[in-house]
Coordinates of C-alpha atoms and ligand atoms in Angstrom, one line a residue:
X173 CA -11.5 75.8 -197.7
X174 CA -14.5 74.6 -197.8
X175 CA -15.3 71.7 -198.4
X176 CA -18.0 69.3 -200.5
X177 CA -19.7 66.4 -198.8
X178 CA -18.1 64.2 -200.8
X179 CA -15.2 64.8 -199.6
X180 CA -16.1 65.7 -196.1
X181 CA -17.4 62.1 -195.8
X182 CA -14.0 60.6 -197.2
X183 CA -11.7 62.6 -195.4
X184 CA -10.0 61.0 -192.2
X185 CA -11.1 61.0 -188.9
X186 CA -8.2 61.7 -186.9
X187 CA -7.8 59.5 -183.4
X188 CA -5.3 61.4 -181.1
X189 CA -4.7 58.1 -179.5
X190 CA -4.3 55.6 -182.1
X191 CA -2.7 58.2 -185.5
X192 CA -5.5 56.2 -187.1
X193 CA -7.9 57.1 -189.9
X194 CA -10.4 55.9 -188.4
X195 CA -12.3 56.7 -185.6
X196 CA -11.9 53.6 -183.0
X197 CA -14.7 52.2 -181.8
X198 CA -15.7 52.8 -178.2
X199 CA -17.1 50.3 -176.3
X200 CA -18.0 52.6 -173.0
X201 CA -20.8 52.6 -170.4
X202 CA -17.7 54.4 -167.9
X203 CA -16.9 58.0 -168.3
X204 CA -14.0 58.6 -166.3
X205 CA -14.2 62.8 -164.7
X206 CA -10.0 64.3 -163.5
X207 CA -12.1 65.6 -160.2
X208 CA -16.5 65.1 -158.9
X209 CA -16.3 68.9 -159.6
X210 CA -15.7 67.9 -163.6
X211 CA -18.5 64.9 -163.9
X212 CA -20.7 67.6 -161.6
X213 CA -20.0 70.6 -163.9
X214 CA -20.7 68.0 -167.2
X215 CA -24.1 66.2 -165.2
X216 CA -25.9 70.7 -165.0
X217 CA -25.1 71.0 -168.7
X218 CA -27.0 67.7 -170.0
X219 CA -29.0 68.5 -167.2
X220 CA -30.5 72.2 -168.6
X221 CA -30.6 69.9 -172.2
X222 CA -27.7 72.1 -173.6
X223 CA -25.7 70.1 -176.4
X224 CA -22.6 67.6 -175.5
X225 CA -19.6 66.5 -176.6
X226 CA -19.1 63.9 -174.4
X227 CA -21.4 61.9 -172.6
X228 CA -21.3 61.4 -168.6
X229 CA -22.0 57.4 -168.8
X230 CA -22.2 54.8 -171.8
X231 CA -26.1 54.6 -172.3
X232 CA -26.1 58.9 -173.9
X233 CA -23.2 57.6 -176.1
X234 CA -19.2 57.0 -176.9
X235 CA -16.8 59.3 -178.9
X236 CA -18.0 56.5 -181.7
X237 CA -21.7 57.4 -181.4
X238 CA -20.7 61.3 -180.7
X239 CA -18.3 61.1 -184.8
X240 CA -21.5 59.9 -186.2
X241 CA -24.3 62.1 -185.1
X242 CA -21.6 65.2 -186.4
X243 CA -21.6 63.5 -189.5
X244 CA -24.4 62.7 -189.9
X245 CA -25.5 66.8 -188.3
X246 CA -23.2 68.3 -191.4
X247 CA -24.3 66.4 -193.8
X248 CA -28.4 67.1 -192.1
X249 CA -27.4 70.8 -191.6
X250 CA -29.1 69.5 -188.8
X251 CA -28.9 70.9 -185.5
X252 CA -28.9 68.2 -183.6
X253 CA -28.3 64.4 -184.7
X254 CA -30.0 61.7 -182.0
X255 CA -28.8 57.8 -182.6
X256 CA -31.5 55.0 -182.1
X257 CA -30.4 51.2 -182.3
X258 CA -32.5 51.2 -185.0
X259 CA -34.3 52.6 -187.7
X260 CA -37.4 52.3 -186.3
X261 CA -36.4 53.7 -183.0
X262 CA -36.4 56.4 -184.9
X263 CA -40.1 56.4 -185.8
X264 CA -40.9 55.9 -182.4
X265 CA -38.6 58.4 -180.5
X266 CA -40.1 61.1 -182.8
X267 CA -43.6 60.4 -181.6
X268 CA -43.8 59.8 -178.2
X269 CA -40.4 62.9 -177.1
X270 CA -43.2 65.6 -178.7
X271 CA -47.3 64.3 -178.9
X272 CA -49.5 63.9 -176.1
X273 CA -53.1 62.8 -174.7
X274 CA -55.1 64.4 -176.4
X275 CA -53.4 65.3 -180.1
X276 CA -53.7 63.6 -182.9
X277 CA -51.2 63.1 -185.6
X278 CA -51.9 62.9 -189.5
X279 CA -49.8 60.7 -191.3
X280 CA -49.8 59.4 -195.3
X281 CA -50.9 56.4 -195.3
X282 CA -48.3 54.3 -197.8
X283 CA -45.8 54.2 -194.8
X284 CA -43.9 51.1 -193.3
X285 CA -45.3 49.4 -191.4
X286 CA -44.7 49.6 -188.4
X287 CA -45.1 53.0 -188.5
X288 CA -48.4 52.4 -189.9
X289 CA -48.9 50.0 -186.7
X290 CA -47.4 52.7 -184.2
X291 CA -49.2 55.4 -185.5
X292 CA -53.1 53.4 -185.1
X293 CA -52.8 50.2 -182.9
X294 CA -49.7 52.0 -180.0
X295 CA -50.1 55.7 -179.4
X296 CA -53.8 55.0 -179.7
X297 CA -54.0 53.0 -175.8
X298 CA -52.0 57.2 -174.9
X299 CA -55.4 59.2 -176.0
X300 CA -53.3 59.9 -179.9
X301 CA -55.3 59.3 -182.5
X302 CA -53.6 58.5 -186.1
X303 CA -55.4 59.9 -188.9
X304 CA -54.1 58.1 -192.3
X305 CA -54.1 60.9 -195.7
X306 CA -54.2 60.2 -198.9
X307 CA -50.6 60.8 -200.5
X308 CA -51.7 61.1 -203.7
X309 CA -54.3 63.4 -202.2
X310 CA -52.7 67.2 -200.8
X311 CA -57.1 68.6 -200.2
X312 CA -57.3 65.0 -198.2
X313 CA -54.8 66.6 -195.6
X314 CA -55.5 70.0 -196.2
X315 CA -59.2 68.6 -195.4
X316 CA -57.6 66.5 -192.5
X317 CA -56.0 69.0 -190.4
X318 CA -58.1 69.6 -186.9
X319 CA -57.3 72.2 -184.0
X320 CA -55.8 68.7 -182.4
X321 CA -53.3 68.3 -185.5
X322 CA -49.0 67.9 -183.2
X323 CA -47.8 66.3 -186.3
X324 CA -48.1 65.1 -189.7
X325 CA -45.6 61.9 -190.4
X326 CA -45.3 61.6 -194.7
X327 CA -42.9 59.2 -195.6
X328 CA -42.2 60.1 -199.0
X329 CA -41.8 58.0 -201.5
X330 CA -43.5 55.4 -200.1
X331 CA -40.8 51.8 -199.5
X332 CA -44.0 50.1 -201.1
X333 CA -46.4 52.1 -204.1
X334 CA -43.5 54.7 -204.5
X335 CA -46.2 57.9 -204.6
X336 CA -43.6 60.9 -203.7
X337 CA -45.7 64.2 -202.2
X338 CA -45.4 68.2 -203.0
X339 CA -43.0 68.4 -199.5
X340 CA -43.3 72.1 -199.9
X341 CA -46.8 72.4 -199.7
X342 CA -47.3 69.6 -197.0
X343 CA -44.6 72.8 -194.7
X344 CA -46.5 75.8 -196.7
X345 CA -49.9 74.2 -194.4
X346 CA -48.1 72.9 -191.3
X347 CA -46.4 76.2 -191.0
X348 CA -49.3 78.1 -190.9
X349 CA -50.6 75.8 -188.9
X350 CA -48.1 75.7 -186.3
X351 CA -47.6 72.3 -186.5
X352 CA -44.5 69.7 -186.5
X353 CA -43.5 68.6 -189.7
X354 CA -41.3 64.9 -189.6
X355 CA -39.9 63.3 -192.7
X356 CA -39.0 59.5 -193.4
X357 CA -36.1 60.3 -196.1
X358 CA -34.5 57.2 -196.1
X359 CA -35.1 56.0 -199.2
X360 CA -33.7 60.1 -200.9
X361 CA -31.3 59.3 -197.4
X362 CA -30.0 63.1 -196.9
X363 CA -27.2 63.3 -199.9
X364 CA -31.0 63.8 -201.8
X365 CA -32.7 65.7 -200.0
X366 CA -32.6 67.6 -197.2
X367 CA -35.4 67.2 -195.7
X368 CA -34.5 70.1 -192.8
X369 CA -34.1 72.7 -195.7
X370 CA -37.0 72.4 -197.7
X371 CA -38.2 73.0 -193.4
X372 CA -39.3 70.1 -191.9
X373 CA -39.1 69.9 -188.2
X374 CA -37.4 66.1 -188.0
X375 CA -35.5 64.2 -190.8
X376 CA -35.7 60.6 -189.7
X377 CA -33.3 57.8 -192.3
X378 CA -33.4 53.9 -191.2
X379 CA -28.9 54.4 -191.5
X380 CA -29.5 50.2 -191.9
X381 CA -30.4 51.1 -195.8
X382 CA -27.7 52.2 -197.3
X383 CA -26.3 54.8 -194.8
X384 CA -23.8 51.7 -193.6
X385 CA -25.9 49.6 -197.4
X386 CA -24.1 46.4 -196.3
X387 CA -26.8 44.9 -194.4
X388 CA -24.5 43.7 -191.3
X389 CA -25.8 46.7 -188.6
X390 CA -29.2 48.1 -187.7
X391 CA -29.5 52.0 -186.8
X392 CA -32.1 55.0 -187.0
X393 CA -30.3 59.0 -187.4
X394 CA -33.3 61.5 -186.2
X395 CA -32.3 64.2 -187.5
X396 CA -33.8 68.1 -186.1
X397 CA -34.0 71.7 -185.8
X398 CA -33.8 73.2 -182.7
X399 CA -38.0 74.2 -182.2
X400 CA -38.1 70.4 -181.3
X401 CA -34.6 69.5 -179.9
X402 CA -35.2 70.5 -176.2
X403 CA -38.0 68.0 -175.5
X404 CA -36.9 65.0 -178.4
X405 CA -33.7 65.2 -175.6
X406 CA -35.0 65.2 -172.0
X407 CA -37.5 61.2 -173.9
X408 CA -34.7 60.2 -175.1
X409 CA -31.8 60.5 -172.2
X410 CA -34.9 58.7 -170.0
X411 CA -35.8 56.3 -172.7
X412 CA -32.9 54.6 -172.1
X413 CA -32.5 54.7 -176.5
X414 CA -29.2 54.8 -177.7
X415 CA -26.0 53.6 -180.5
X416 CA -24.0 50.8 -179.8
X417 CA -20.9 52.2 -181.1
X418 CA -20.0 49.5 -183.6
X419 CA -22.9 49.8 -185.7
X420 CA -21.8 53.4 -185.0
X421 CA -18.3 53.0 -186.8
X422 CA -19.8 50.2 -189.1
X423 CA -22.4 52.8 -190.5
X424 CA -19.1 56.0 -190.2
X425 CA -17.7 53.4 -192.7
X426 CA -20.8 52.8 -195.3
X427 CA -20.7 56.4 -195.2
X428 CA -17.7 56.7 -196.7
X429 CA -18.8 55.3 -200.2
X430 CA -22.3 56.4 -199.9
X431 CA -22.4 58.5 -202.6
X432 CA -20.4 55.5 -205.4
X433 CA -22.3 53.7 -203.8
X434 CA -26.2 55.4 -204.6
X435 CA -24.4 56.3 -208.5
X436 CA -23.9 52.3 -208.4
X437 CA -27.3 50.8 -207.4
X438 CA -28.6 54.0 -209.8
X439 CA -27.0 53.1 -212.9
X440 CA -28.2 49.0 -212.2
X441 CA -31.3 50.3 -211.7
X442 CA -31.8 52.3 -215.2
X443 CA -30.4 49.6 -217.2
X444 CA -33.3 46.3 -215.1
X445 CA -35.6 48.5 -216.0
X446 CA -35.0 49.0 -219.9
X447 CA -35.2 45.0 -219.7
X448 CA -38.2 44.8 -217.4
X449 CA -40.5 48.1 -219.2
X450 CA -40.9 45.8 -222.7
X451 CA -42.4 42.5 -220.8
X452 CA -45.8 42.1 -221.7
X453 CA -46.4 40.2 -218.1
X454 CA -45.8 43.5 -216.3
X455 CA -48.2 45.9 -216.2
X456 CA -45.7 49.1 -215.0
X457 CA -42.8 49.6 -213.0
X458 CA -43.3 51.9 -209.5
X459 CA -40.0 54.9 -209.9
X460 CA -39.7 57.6 -211.8
X461 CA -37.1 55.9 -213.9
X462 CA -38.4 58.6 -217.2
X463 CA -40.5 61.9 -218.0
X464 CA -43.4 60.3 -218.0
X465 CA -43.2 58.5 -215.5
X466 CA -46.2 59.3 -212.4
X467 CA -43.5 60.8 -210.0
X468 CA -40.8 61.9 -212.5
X469 CA -41.4 65.9 -212.0
X470 CA -41.6 65.5 -207.7
X471 CA -38.9 63.6 -208.1
X472 CA -37.0 66.0 -210.1
X473 CA -38.8 69.0 -207.6
X474 CA -37.2 67.9 -204.2
X475 CA -34.5 64.8 -204.8
X476 CA -31.3 65.1 -206.7
X477 CA -30.6 61.6 -207.4
X478 CA -32.1 57.8 -206.4
X479 CA -30.8 54.2 -206.1
X480 CA -32.4 51.4 -206.6
X481 CA -35.9 50.4 -204.1
X482 CA -38.9 49.9 -206.4
X483 CA -41.9 48.0 -206.7
X484 CA -43.5 46.7 -209.6
X485 CA -46.3 45.0 -210.4
X486 CA -47.2 41.9 -212.4
X487 CA -51.0 41.0 -213.9
X488 CA -51.3 37.8 -213.6
X489 CA -54.9 35.3 -211.7
X490 CA -52.7 32.4 -210.5
X491 CA -50.6 34.2 -207.4
X492 CA -48.8 31.1 -206.9
X493 CA -47.6 31.8 -210.3
X494 CA -46.0 35.2 -208.9
X495 CA -44.6 32.8 -205.7
X496 CA -42.7 31.0 -208.6
X497 CA -41.1 33.8 -209.9
X498 CA -39.8 35.4 -207.1
X499 CA -39.0 32.0 -205.2
X500 CA -36.7 31.0 -209.0
X501 CA -34.8 33.8 -208.5
X502 CA -31.2 33.0 -207.9
X503 CA -29.3 35.4 -207.8
X504 CA -32.0 38.2 -205.4
X505 CA -32.6 37.8 -201.9
X506 CA -35.9 36.8 -200.8
X507 CA -35.8 39.6 -197.3
X508 CA -36.9 42.3 -195.6
X509 CA -34.8 45.4 -195.7
X510 CA -33.4 47.2 -198.3
X511 CA -30.5 49.3 -199.1
X512 CA -27.8 46.4 -199.3
X513 CA -24.4 45.6 -201.8
X514 CA -28.1 42.9 -202.7
X515 CA -30.1 42.7 -204.7
X516 CA -33.6 41.6 -203.0
X517 CA -36.7 40.2 -204.4
X518 CA -40.1 40.3 -202.9
X519 CA -43.8 40.2 -203.0
X520 CA -46.2 41.9 -200.9
X521 CA -49.4 41.6 -199.2
X522 CA -51.9 43.4 -201.0
X523 CA -54.9 41.1 -198.9
X524 CA -53.7 39.4 -196.3
X525 CA -55.8 39.0 -193.1
X526 CA -54.3 41.7 -190.2
X527 CA -55.1 44.7 -190.9
X528 CA -51.3 47.0 -191.4
X529 CA -52.5 44.9 -194.9
X530 CA -55.8 46.6 -195.5
X531 CA -55.0 50.3 -196.2
X532 CA -55.6 52.8 -199.6
X533 CA -52.2 52.3 -201.0
X534 CA -53.6 49.6 -201.9
X535 CA -56.7 49.3 -203.1
X536 CA -55.9 50.6 -207.0
X537 CA -54.6 47.8 -207.8
X538 CA -56.8 45.0 -209.1
X539 CA -57.7 41.4 -207.3
X540 CA -55.0 40.1 -210.2
X541 CA -52.4 43.1 -209.9
X542 CA -49.3 41.7 -207.4
X543 CA -46.4 44.2 -206.3
X544 CA -43.0 42.4 -206.4
X545 CA -40.5 45.1 -204.1
X546 CA -37.1 44.4 -206.0
X547 CA -34.1 45.9 -204.8
X548 CA -30.9 46.3 -207.2
X549 CA -27.9 45.9 -205.4
X550 CA -24.3 46.1 -207.6
X551 CA -23.7 43.3 -208.7
X552 CA -23.1 43.1 -212.8
X553 CA -26.7 44.4 -214.1
X554 CA -26.5 41.6 -217.0
X555 CA -26.4 38.8 -214.7
X556 CA -29.6 40.0 -212.8
X557 CA -31.6 40.9 -216.6
X558 CA -30.3 37.0 -217.3
X559 CA -31.6 36.1 -213.9
X560 CA -35.1 37.6 -214.1
X561 CA -35.8 36.9 -217.4
X562 CA -35.3 33.0 -216.9
X563 CA -38.0 34.0 -214.6
X564 CA -40.0 35.7 -215.1
X565 CA -41.9 31.9 -217.7
X566 CA -43.3 30.7 -214.2
X567 CA -45.6 34.1 -214.8
X568 CA -49.4 32.7 -215.8
Ligands
LIG772 C1 -38.9 53.5 -194.9 C2 -39.0 52.6 -193.9 N1 -38.4 53.3 -193.0 C3 -37.9 52.5 -191.2 C4 -37.7 51.7 -191.2 C5 -37.3 50.8 -189.8 O1 -35.9 50.6 -190.1 P1 -35.3 49.6 -189.3 O2 -35.9 48.5 -190.1 O3 -33.5 49.8 -189.8 O4 -35.4 50.1 -187.1 C6 -37.3 50.6 -192.5 C7 -37.8 49.5 -192.5 O5 -37.2 48.9 -193.3 C8 -38.0 51.5 -194.0 O6 -38.5 50.5 -195.4

């Protein structure tokens, strides 16, 4: 019987020894073999970069991480999934495995700060050039392609300013020129968008966010097609990337409720946005919440759902009053990350002094406009609204 992905995520994992409904947490460095011959045979398969069903040494993973790899492989419809200790490790793994001196990478200008930093700063030390393109201008991307372009790195939507791109147009362009494609799909998750199915070579997701869902684990998932598998496997093995069995267990546990959590985040978000859109002090809501929203069509074209992460644009001559607004929220934590059970608020630094904050995606905002990113958690949205209402009075 063909199971839906929801049923698949909820099925018990039969542990043959413990008979438990969940996999055991296999913390392993040494893996034991029945004989030297068995060990050698296994090593040969690994050397030949063959896909393997168990590992020879804990650095490459254990039964718990393999279980997670298999779940994500099915969810992403991928050839293979590489797990990393943090989400960011997955971004670095893709770039460092595939790009070489002399190559250029095209990066959408709305990417997560450290993705911008690695593209701009670190790779230039290896003579790899990052060129940033405007995610709202496909012509800009087109004209920046050169003979040296190795990869197009997209984050969709941008996780601060929420631009959506026409993904199949990017794929068409890249395929015609034999350029590799990478999508940071942390916002959509593989439940709502399967990047490999629409033609991306790599689908990345920070498992730290919705996949684990409880703000207590870190991890990354880099799902790949056959074309890029060998090169990434080669680098993966030699770079020491891995995910611990404990984190893998927590992410498997989180995945059981991914669908119901996302639905609830979305329902709560719609209720909160319904309140926010009536507030005069809020100039814009960066989220595809109604058909006339800027990115609604592109969201609908590619995604089968949305979640709890969006930004609001506040118009105020006094930045200090925006800070006061954020500080006075009692039910919203102030902190990085998102995708956990809880609500969070963060004032984005639009005009900071570092070059990573002086980026195009912020240029369209006027000097008296401030972006506060909100993550709507699983609390009662009525309480969240009361909290926001009380804090709005600080905005001057
Ligand atoms: C869009 C996006 N991609 C990648 C990452 C990196 O993931 P991690 O924090 O798990 O390293 C983040 C983290 O905030 C993110 O928001």
